[in-house]
Short mmCIF file of C-alpha atoms in Angstrom, two decimals:
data_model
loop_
_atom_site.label_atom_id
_atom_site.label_comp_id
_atom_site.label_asym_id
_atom_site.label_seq_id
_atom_site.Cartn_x
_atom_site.Cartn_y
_atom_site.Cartn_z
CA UNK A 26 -16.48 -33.60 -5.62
CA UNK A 27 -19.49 -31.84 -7.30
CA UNK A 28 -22.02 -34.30 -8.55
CA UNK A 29 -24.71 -33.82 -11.40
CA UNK A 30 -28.19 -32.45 -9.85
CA UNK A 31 -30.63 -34.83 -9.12
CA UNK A 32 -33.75 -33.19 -10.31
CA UNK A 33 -32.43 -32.34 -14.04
CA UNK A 34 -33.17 -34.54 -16.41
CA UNK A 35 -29.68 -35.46 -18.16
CA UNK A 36 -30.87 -36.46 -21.44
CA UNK A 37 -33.19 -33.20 -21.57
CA UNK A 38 -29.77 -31.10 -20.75
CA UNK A 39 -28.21 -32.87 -23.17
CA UNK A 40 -30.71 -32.52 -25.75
CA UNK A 41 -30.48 -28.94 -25.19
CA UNK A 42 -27.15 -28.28 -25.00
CA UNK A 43 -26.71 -29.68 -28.65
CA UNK A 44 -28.81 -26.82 -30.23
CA UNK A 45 -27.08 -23.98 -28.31
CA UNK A 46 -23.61 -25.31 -28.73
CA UNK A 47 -24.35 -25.07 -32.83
CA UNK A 48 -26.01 -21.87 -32.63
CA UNK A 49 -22.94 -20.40 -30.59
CA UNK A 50 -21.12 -21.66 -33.67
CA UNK A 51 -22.68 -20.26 -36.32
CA UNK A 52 -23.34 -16.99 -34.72
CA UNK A 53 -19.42 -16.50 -34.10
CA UNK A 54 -17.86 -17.18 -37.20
CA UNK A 55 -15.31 -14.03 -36.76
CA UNK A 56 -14.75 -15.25 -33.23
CA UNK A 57 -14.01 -19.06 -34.20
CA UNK A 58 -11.35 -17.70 -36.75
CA UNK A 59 -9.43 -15.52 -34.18
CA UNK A 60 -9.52 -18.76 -32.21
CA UNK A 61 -7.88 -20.85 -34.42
CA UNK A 62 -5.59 -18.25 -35.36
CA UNK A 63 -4.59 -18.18 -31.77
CA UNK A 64 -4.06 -21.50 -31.92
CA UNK A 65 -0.52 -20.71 -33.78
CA UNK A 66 0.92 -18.79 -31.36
CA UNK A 67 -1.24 -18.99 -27.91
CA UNK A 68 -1.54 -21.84 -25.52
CA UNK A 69 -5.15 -23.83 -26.47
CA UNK A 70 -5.82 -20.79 -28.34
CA UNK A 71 -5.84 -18.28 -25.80
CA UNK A 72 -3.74 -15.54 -23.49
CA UNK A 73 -4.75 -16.76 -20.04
CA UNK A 74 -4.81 -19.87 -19.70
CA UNK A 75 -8.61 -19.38 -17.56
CA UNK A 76 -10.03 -18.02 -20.79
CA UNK A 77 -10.57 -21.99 -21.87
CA UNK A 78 -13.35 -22.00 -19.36
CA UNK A 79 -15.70 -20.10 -21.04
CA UNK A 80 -18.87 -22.37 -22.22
CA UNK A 81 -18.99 -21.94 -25.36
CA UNK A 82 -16.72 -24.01 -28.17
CA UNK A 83 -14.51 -21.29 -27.74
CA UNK A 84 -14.03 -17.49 -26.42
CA UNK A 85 -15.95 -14.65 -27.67
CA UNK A 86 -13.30 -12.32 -28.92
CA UNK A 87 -14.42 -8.86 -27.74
CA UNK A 88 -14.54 -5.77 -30.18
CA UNK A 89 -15.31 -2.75 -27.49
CA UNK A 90 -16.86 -2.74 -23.79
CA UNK A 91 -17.88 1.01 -22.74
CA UNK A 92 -20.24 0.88 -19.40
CA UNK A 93 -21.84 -2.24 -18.18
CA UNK A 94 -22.15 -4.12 -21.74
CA UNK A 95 -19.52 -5.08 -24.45
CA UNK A 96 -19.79 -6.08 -28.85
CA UNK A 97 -18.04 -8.97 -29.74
CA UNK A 98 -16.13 -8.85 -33.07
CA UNK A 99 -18.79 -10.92 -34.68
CA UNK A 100 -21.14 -7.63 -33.67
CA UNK A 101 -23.26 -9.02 -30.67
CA UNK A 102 -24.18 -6.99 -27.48
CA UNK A 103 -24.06 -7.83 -24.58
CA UNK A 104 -25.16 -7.18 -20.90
CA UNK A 105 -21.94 -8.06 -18.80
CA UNK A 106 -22.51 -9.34 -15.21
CA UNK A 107 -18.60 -10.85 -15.44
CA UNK A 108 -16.95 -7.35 -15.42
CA UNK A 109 -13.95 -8.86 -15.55
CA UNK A 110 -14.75 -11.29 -12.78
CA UNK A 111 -14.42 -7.85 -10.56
CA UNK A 112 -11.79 -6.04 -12.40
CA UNK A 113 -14.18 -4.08 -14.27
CA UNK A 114 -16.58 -3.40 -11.48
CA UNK A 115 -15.98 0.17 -11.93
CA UNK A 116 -17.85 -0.31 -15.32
CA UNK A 117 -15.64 -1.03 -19.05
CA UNK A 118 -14.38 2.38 -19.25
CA UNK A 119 -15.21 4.71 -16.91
CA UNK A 120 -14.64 8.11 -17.83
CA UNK A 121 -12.79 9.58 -15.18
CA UNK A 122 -10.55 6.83 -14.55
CA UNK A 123 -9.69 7.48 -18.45
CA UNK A 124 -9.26 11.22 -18.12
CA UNK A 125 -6.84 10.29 -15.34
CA UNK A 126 -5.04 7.54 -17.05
CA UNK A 127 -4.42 9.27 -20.06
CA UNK A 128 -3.12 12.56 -18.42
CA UNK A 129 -0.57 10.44 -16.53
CA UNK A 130 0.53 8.50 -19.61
CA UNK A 131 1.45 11.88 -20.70
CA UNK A 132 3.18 13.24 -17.57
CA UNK A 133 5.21 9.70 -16.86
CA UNK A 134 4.47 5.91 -16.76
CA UNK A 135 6.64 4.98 -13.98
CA UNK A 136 9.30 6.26 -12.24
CA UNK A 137 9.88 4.83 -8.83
CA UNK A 138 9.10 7.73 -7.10
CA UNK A 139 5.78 8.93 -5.40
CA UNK A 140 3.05 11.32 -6.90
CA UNK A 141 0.65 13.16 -5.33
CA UNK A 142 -1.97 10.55 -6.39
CA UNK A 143 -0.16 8.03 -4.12
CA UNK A 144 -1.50 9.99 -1.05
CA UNK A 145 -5.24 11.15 -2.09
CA UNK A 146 -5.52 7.33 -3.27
CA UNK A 147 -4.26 6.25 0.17
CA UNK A 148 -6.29 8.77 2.02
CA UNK A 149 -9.09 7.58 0.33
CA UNK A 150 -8.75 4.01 1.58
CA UNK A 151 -8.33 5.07 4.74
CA UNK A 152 -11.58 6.93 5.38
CA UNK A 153 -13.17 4.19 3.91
CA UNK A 154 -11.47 0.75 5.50
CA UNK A 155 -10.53 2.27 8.83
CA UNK A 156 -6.60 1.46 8.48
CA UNK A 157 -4.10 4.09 9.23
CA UNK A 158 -0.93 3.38 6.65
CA UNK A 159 -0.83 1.86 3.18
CA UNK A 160 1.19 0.41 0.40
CA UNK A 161 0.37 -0.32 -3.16
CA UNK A 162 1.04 -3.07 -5.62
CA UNK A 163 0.05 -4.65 -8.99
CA UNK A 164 -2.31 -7.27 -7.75
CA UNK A 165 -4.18 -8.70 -4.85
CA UNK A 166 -1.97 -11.76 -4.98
CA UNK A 167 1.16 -9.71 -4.61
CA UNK A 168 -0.86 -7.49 -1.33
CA UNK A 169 -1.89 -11.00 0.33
CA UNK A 170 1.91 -12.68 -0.48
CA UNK A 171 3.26 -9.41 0.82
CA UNK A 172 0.87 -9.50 4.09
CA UNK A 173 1.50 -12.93 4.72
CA UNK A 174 5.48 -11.87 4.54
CA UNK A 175 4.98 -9.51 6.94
CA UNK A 176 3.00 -10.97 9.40
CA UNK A 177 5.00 -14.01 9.56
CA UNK A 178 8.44 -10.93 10.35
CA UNK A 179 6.41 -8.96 13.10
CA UNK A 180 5.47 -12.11 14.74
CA UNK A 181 8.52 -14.60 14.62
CA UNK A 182 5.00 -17.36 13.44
CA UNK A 183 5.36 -19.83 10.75
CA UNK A 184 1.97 -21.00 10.01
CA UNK A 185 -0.72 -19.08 8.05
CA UNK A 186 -4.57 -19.92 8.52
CA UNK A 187 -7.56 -19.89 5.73
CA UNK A 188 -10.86 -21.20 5.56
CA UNK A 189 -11.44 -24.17 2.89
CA UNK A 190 -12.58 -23.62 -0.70
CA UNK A 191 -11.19 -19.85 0.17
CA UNK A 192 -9.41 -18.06 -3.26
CA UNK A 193 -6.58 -15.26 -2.16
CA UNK A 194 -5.05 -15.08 -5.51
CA UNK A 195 -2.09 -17.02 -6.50
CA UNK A 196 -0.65 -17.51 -2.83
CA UNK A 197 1.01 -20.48 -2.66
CA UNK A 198 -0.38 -21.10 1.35
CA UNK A 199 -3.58 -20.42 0.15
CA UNK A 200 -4.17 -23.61 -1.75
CA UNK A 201 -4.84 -25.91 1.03
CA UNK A 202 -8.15 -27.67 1.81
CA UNK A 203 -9.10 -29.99 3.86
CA UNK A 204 -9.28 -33.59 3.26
CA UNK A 205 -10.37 -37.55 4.88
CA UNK A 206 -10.23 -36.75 8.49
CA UNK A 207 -9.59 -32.87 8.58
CA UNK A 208 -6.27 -33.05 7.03
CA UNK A 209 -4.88 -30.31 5.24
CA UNK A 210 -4.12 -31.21 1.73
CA UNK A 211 -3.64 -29.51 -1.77
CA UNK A 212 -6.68 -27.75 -3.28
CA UNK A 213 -8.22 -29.59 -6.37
CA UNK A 214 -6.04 -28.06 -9.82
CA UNK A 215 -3.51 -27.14 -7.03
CA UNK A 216 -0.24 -26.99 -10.21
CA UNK A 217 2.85 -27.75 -8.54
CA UNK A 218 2.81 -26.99 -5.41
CA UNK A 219 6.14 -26.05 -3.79
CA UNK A 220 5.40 -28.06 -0.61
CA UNK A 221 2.86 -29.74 0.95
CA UNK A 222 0.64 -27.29 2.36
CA UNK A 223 0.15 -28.63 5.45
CA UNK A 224 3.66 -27.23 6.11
CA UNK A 225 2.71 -24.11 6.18
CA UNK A 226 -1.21 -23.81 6.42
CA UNK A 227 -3.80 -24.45 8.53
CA UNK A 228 -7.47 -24.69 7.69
CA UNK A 229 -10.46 -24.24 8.91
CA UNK A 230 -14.47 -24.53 7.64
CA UNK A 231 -15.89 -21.26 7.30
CA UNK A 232 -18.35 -20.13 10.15
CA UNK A 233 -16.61 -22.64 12.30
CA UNK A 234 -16.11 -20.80 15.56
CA UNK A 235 -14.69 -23.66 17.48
CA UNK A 236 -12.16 -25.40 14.43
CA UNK A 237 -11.02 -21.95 14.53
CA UNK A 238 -10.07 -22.10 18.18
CA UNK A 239 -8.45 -25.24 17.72
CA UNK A 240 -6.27 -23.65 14.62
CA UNK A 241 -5.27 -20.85 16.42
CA UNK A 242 -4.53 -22.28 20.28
CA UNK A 243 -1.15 -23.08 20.02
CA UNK A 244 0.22 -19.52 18.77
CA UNK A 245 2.15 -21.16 15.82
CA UNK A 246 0.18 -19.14 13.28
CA UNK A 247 1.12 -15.69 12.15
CA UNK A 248 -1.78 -14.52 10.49
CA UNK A 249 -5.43 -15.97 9.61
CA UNK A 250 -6.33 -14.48 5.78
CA UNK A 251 -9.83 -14.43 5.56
CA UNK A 252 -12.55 -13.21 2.84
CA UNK A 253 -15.64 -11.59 5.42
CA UNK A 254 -17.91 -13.60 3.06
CA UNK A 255 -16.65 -17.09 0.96
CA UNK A 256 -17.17 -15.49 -3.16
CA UNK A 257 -14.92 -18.01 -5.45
CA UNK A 258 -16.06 -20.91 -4.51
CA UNK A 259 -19.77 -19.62 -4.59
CA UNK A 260 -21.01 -16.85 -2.52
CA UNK A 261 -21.38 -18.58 1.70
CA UNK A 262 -22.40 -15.76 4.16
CA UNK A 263 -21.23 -15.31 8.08
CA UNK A 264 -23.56 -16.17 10.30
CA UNK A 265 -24.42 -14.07 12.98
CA UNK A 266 -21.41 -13.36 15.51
CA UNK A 267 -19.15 -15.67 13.64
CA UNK A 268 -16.96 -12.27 12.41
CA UNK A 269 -16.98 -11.45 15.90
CA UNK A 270 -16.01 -14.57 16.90
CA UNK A 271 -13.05 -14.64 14.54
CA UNK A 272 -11.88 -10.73 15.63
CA UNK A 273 -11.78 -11.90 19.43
CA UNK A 274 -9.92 -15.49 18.39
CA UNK A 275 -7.36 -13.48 16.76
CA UNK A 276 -6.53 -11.43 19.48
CA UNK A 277 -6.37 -13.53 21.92
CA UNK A 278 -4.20 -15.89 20.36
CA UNK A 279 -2.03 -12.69 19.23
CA UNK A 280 -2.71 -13.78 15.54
CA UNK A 281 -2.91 -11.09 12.66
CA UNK A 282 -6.29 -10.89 10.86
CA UNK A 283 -5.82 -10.03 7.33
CA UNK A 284 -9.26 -9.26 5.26
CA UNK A 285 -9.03 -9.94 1.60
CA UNK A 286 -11.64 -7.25 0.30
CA UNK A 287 -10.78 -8.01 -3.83
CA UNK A 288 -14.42 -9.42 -3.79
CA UNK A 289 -16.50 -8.30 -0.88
CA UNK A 290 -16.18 -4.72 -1.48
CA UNK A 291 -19.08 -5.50 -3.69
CA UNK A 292 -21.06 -5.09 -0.06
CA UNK A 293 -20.60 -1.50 -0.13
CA UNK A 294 -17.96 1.43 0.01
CA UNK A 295 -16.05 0.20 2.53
CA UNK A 296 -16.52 -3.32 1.63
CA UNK A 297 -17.37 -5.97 4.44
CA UNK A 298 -15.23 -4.51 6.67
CA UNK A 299 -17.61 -1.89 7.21
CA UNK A 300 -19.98 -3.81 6.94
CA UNK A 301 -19.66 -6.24 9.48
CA UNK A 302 -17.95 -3.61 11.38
CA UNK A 303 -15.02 -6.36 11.78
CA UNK A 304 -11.81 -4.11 12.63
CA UNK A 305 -8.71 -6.08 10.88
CA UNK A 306 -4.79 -5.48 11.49
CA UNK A 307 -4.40 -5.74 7.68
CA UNK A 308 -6.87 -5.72 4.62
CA UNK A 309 -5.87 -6.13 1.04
CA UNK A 310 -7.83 -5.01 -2.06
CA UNK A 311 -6.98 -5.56 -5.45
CA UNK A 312 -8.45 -5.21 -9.29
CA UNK A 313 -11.74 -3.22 -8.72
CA UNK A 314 -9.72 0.06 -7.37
CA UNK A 315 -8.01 0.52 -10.46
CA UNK A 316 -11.03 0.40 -12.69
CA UNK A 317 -9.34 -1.54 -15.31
CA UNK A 318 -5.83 -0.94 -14.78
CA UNK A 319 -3.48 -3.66 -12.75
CA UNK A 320 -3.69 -2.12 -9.35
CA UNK A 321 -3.58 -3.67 -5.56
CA UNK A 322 -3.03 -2.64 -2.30
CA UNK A 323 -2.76 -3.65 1.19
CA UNK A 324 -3.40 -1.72 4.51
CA UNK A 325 -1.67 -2.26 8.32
CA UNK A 326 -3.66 -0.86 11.67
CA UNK A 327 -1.69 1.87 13.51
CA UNK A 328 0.67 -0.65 15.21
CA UNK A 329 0.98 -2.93 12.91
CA UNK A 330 2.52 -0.63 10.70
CA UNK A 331 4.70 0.31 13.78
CA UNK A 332 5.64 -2.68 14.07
CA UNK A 333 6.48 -3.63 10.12
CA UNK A 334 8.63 -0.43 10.53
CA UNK A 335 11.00 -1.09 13.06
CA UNK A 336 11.16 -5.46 11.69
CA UNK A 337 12.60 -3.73 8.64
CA UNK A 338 15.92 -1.71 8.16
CA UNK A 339 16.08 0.66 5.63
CA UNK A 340 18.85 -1.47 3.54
CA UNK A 341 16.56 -3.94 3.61
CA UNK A 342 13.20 -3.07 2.28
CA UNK A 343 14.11 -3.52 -0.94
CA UNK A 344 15.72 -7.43 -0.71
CA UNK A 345 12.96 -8.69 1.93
CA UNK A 346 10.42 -9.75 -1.08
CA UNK A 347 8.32 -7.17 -0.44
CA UNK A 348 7.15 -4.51 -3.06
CA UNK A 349 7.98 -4.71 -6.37
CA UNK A 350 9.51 -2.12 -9.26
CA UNK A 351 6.47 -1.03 -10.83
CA UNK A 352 4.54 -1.69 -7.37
CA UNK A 353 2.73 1.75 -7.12
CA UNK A 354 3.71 3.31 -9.87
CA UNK A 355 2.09 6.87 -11.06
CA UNK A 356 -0.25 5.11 -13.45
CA UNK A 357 -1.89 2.88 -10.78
CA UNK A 358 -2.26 5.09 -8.52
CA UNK A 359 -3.72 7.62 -10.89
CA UNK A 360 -5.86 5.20 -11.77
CA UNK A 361 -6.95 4.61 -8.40
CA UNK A 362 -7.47 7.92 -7.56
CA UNK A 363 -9.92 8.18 -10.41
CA UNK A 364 -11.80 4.74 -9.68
CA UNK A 365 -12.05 5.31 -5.91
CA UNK A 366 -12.63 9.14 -5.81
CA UNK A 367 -14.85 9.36 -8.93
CA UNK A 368 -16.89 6.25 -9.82
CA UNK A 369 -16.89 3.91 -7.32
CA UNK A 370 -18.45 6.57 -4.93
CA UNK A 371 -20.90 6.28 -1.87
CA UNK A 372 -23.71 7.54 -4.44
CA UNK A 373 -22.55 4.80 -7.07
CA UNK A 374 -23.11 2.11 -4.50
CA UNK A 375 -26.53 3.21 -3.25
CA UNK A 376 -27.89 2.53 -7.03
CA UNK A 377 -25.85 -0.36 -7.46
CA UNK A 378 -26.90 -2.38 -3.94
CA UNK A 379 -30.72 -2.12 -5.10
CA UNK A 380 -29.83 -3.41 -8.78
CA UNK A 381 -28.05 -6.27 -6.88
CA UNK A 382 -31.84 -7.01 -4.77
CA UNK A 383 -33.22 -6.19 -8.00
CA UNK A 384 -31.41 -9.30 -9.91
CA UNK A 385 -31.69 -11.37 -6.85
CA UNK A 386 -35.55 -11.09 -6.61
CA UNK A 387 -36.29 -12.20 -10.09
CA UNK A 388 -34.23 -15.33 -9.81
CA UNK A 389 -35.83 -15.99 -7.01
CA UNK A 390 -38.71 -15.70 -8.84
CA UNK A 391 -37.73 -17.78 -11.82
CA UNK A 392 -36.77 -20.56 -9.18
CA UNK A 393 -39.98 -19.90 -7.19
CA UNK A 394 -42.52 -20.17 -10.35
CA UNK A 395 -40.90 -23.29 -11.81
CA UNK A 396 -40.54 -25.39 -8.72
CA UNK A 397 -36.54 -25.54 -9.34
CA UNK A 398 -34.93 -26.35 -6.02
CA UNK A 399 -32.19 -23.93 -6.19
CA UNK A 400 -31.73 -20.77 -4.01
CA UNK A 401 -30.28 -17.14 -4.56
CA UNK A 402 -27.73 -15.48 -2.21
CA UNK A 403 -27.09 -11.82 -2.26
CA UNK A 404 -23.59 -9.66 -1.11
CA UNK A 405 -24.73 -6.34 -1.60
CA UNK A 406 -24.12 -5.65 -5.59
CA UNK A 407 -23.01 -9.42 -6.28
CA UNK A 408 -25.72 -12.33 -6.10
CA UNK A 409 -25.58 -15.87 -7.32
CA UNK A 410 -27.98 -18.95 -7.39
CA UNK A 411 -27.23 -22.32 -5.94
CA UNK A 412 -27.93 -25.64 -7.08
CA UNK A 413 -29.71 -26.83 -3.63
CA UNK A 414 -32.55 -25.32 -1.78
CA UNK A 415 -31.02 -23.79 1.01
CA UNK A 416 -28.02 -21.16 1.78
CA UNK A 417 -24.70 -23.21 1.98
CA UNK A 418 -22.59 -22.86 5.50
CA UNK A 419 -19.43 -23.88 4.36
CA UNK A 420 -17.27 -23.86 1.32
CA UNK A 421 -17.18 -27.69 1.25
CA UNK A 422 -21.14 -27.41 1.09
CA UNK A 423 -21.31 -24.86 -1.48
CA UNK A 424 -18.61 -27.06 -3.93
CA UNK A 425 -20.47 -30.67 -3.01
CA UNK A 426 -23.61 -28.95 -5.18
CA UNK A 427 -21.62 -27.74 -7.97
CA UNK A 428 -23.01 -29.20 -10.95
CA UNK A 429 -20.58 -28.37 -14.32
CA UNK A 430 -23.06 -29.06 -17.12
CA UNK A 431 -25.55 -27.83 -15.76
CA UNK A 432 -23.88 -24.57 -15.20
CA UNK A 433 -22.45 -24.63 -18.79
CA UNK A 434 -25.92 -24.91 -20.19
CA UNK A 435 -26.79 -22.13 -18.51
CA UNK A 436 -24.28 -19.94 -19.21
CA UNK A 437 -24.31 -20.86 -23.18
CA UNK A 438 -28.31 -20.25 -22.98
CA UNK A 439 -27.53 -16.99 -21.62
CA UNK A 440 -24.92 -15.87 -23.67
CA UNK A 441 -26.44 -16.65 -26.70
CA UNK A 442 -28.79 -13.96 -25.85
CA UNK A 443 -26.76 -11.39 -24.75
CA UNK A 444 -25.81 -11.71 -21.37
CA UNK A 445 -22.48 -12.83 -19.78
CA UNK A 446 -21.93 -14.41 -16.85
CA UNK A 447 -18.99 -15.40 -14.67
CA UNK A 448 -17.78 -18.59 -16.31
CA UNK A 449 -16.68 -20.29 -12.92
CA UNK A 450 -19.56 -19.77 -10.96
CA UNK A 451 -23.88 -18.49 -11.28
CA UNK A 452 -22.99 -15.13 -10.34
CA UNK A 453 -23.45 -11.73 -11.67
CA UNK A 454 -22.32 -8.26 -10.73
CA UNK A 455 -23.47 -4.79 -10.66
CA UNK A 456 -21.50 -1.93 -11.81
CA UNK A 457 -22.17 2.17 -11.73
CA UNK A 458 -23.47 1.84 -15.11
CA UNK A 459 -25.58 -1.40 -14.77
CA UNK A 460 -29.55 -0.09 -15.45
CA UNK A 461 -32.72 -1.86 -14.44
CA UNK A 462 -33.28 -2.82 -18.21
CA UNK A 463 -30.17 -4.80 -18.17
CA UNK A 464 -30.94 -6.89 -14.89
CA UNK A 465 -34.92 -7.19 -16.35
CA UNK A 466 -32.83 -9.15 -19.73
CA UNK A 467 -31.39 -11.68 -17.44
CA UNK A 468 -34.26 -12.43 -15.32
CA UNK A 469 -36.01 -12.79 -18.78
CA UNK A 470 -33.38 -14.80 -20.40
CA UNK A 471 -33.07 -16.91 -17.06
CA UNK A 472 -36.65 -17.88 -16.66
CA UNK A 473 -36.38 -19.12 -20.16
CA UNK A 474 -33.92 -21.03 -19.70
CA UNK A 475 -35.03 -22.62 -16.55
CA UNK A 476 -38.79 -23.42 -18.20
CA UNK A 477 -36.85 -25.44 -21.36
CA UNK A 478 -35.24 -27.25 -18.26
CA UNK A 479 -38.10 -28.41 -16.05
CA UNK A 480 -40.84 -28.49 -18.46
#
């Protein structure tokens, strides 16, 4: 469990939480009213039930986002480094994707048959991941459940591997961690879990090259589902060779290596896959692609795909619990045509990676001038600060220097100057439309924040 930081003072974070909590109140009177409106009709007050973890008394309710900032109903601006927690990497907005979007609202919603945007989106995914067929859903969740599905077919396995403190989505295998003595156990919040996941998960630390052996020697598990880089829990980095340590476990022990890319393709075009040049059977992808609209997708290697179509008759790919009736439909894939093909380009990412060193470097700075022992990790256009003084290894690592009020005061300090940050974790993210100017505000608003803390 996450314990409070040693080095902050608890009655100074106290003593300054007070002030910012009241000025987030009277600065959001429009705001509090929606909220307790909500309160007649939505759970706590709100449509998603994550919404409740936002840090200040209660949500900002959000007028209009266009680019990389969004007004609150109250009339604030802000700089947003949440995007949507990913799903508006693309930028709030983005003008092709809306050219595209509202031609096909025009032409046909859904329809359960293909358009020609099906196959330029899919082509597109293709020259960038390396993966020869692909499939489309709503979500990530549904591409990872769906992997998982197959995998387990193709390979008569029962077992599925993760790493601990890893985030696929809503997969019910996926929320396993590992407990007293290595045993697998349900993840912290885990709500109702249909069985104990040890039945049907194994774990392992990330950059554990030998646990990983051990998980995999016995050929009971179908498929290992892996992020190339830990980002939910906080962002933990491969060290070197352990990717290519995990590509030449798999395939020895004839194990399917799924890469969940909803996160990391904030290391570039082609994600981490090509960036750690790490060659997967199957890769999944999810919010980012549509630039705002619901939109996932999964890719198989040239024989997996084989193999996925000769597991499954014909009268049976529609009862296997695979796919889905609005799972590709013309508006997703339009949109993804539009996101992929038009904004989040090759040239988008080579000013977004240096906005992402760009952020990084002044909290560095921040931490460096003040003497704070914290440190700053970087994944291309995504970068987050720790609470210790050194890059974590593991998940576990990364969660055992969590620190909950400490976070909270930040983010309230910084949203009560304009900037938002992702409310479960210190991280930002760059988008196409993300400038200099609005990375210079949060350095600015950071260091202020961090002198009224160790002054």
């Amino acid at each position: 469990m996450p314990v409070a930081h040693p080095t902050v003072d608890r009655a100074r974070l106290a003593s300054l939480m007070a002030p910012e909590q009241a000025d987030f109140v009277a600065r959001h009177p429009r705001s509090a009213q929606l909220h307790e409106r909500a309160r007649g009709s939505l759970l706590a007050g709100v449509p998603m039930n994550w919404m409740v973890k936002w840090a200040g008394a209660f949500p900002l309710f959000v007028d209009q986002a266009r680019g990389a900032h969004f007004t609150d109903v109250d009339g604030h601006d802000y700089v947003d480094f949440c995007l949507g927690d990913t799903g508006a990497m693309a930028g709030h907005g983005p003008e092709a994707t809306i050219r595209a979007v509202e031609a096909q609202l025009r032409r046909g919603i859904t329809h359960m048959l293909p358009t020609e945007d099906a196959i330029v989106a899919g082509d597109e995914l293709r020259r960038r991941f390396g993966l020869r067929w692909w499939q489309f859903t709503i979500t990530a969740t549904d591409a990872n459940r769906f992997s998982i599905r197959l995998a387990r077919r193709i390979t008569g396995r029962p077992l599925v591997a993760v790493h601990d403190h890893c985030y696929h989505g809503s997969v019910d295998e996926t929320f396993a961690t590992l407990g007293v003595g290595g045993r697998v156990v349900p993840s912290q919040g885990n709500t109702g879990p249909p069985v104990d996941p040890a039945l049907t998960t194994r774990v392992v630390e990330f950059n554990d090259v030998d646990g990983l052996e051990r998980a995999l020697a016995d050929r009971q598990v179908a498929a290992l589902l892996i992020e190339p880089a830990l980002t939910n829990v906080g962002i933990v980095l491969p060290e070197p060779g352990y990717l290519d340590a995990v590509r030449d476990i798999t395939r020895r022990t004839g194990t399917i290596l799924i890469i969940d890319e909803t996160h990391t393709i904030c290391a570039g075009p082609g994600g981490g896959t090509a960036f750690w040049s790490i060659q997967p059977d199957m890769l999944v992808i999810g919010k980012t692609i549509g630039g705002g609209i619901p939109a996932g997708t999964y890719g198989l290697s040239e024989d997996i795909g084989r193999q996925v179509e000769s597991a499954i008759p014909v009268e049976e790919s529609d009862i296997g619990g695979i796919g889905g009736t609005l799972a590709g439909y013309a508006l997703s894939t339009a949109a993804i045509r539009a996101t992929l093909g038009e904004v989040l380009t090759d040239e988008a990412f080579d000013r977004m990676l240096p906005l992402g060193e760009r952020w990084a470097a002044g909290v560095e700075a921040v931490i460096r001038d003040r003497g704070a022992p914290w440190h700053v990790t970087r994944l291309g256009a995504r970068a987050e600060y720790h609470f210790m003084p050194n890059r974590p290894r593991t998940g576990a690592e990364q969660a055992a220097h969590g620190d909950v009020e400490l976070e909270r005061f930040l983010h309230l300090w910084a949203m009560n100057r304009g900037v938002l940050m992702t409310p479960f974790h210190n991280m930002a993210l760059m988008s196409p439309a993300t400038t200099e100017a609005d990375v210079d505000r949060h350095t600015a608003v950071f260091g202020e924040a961090v002198e009224a803390l160790f002054a």
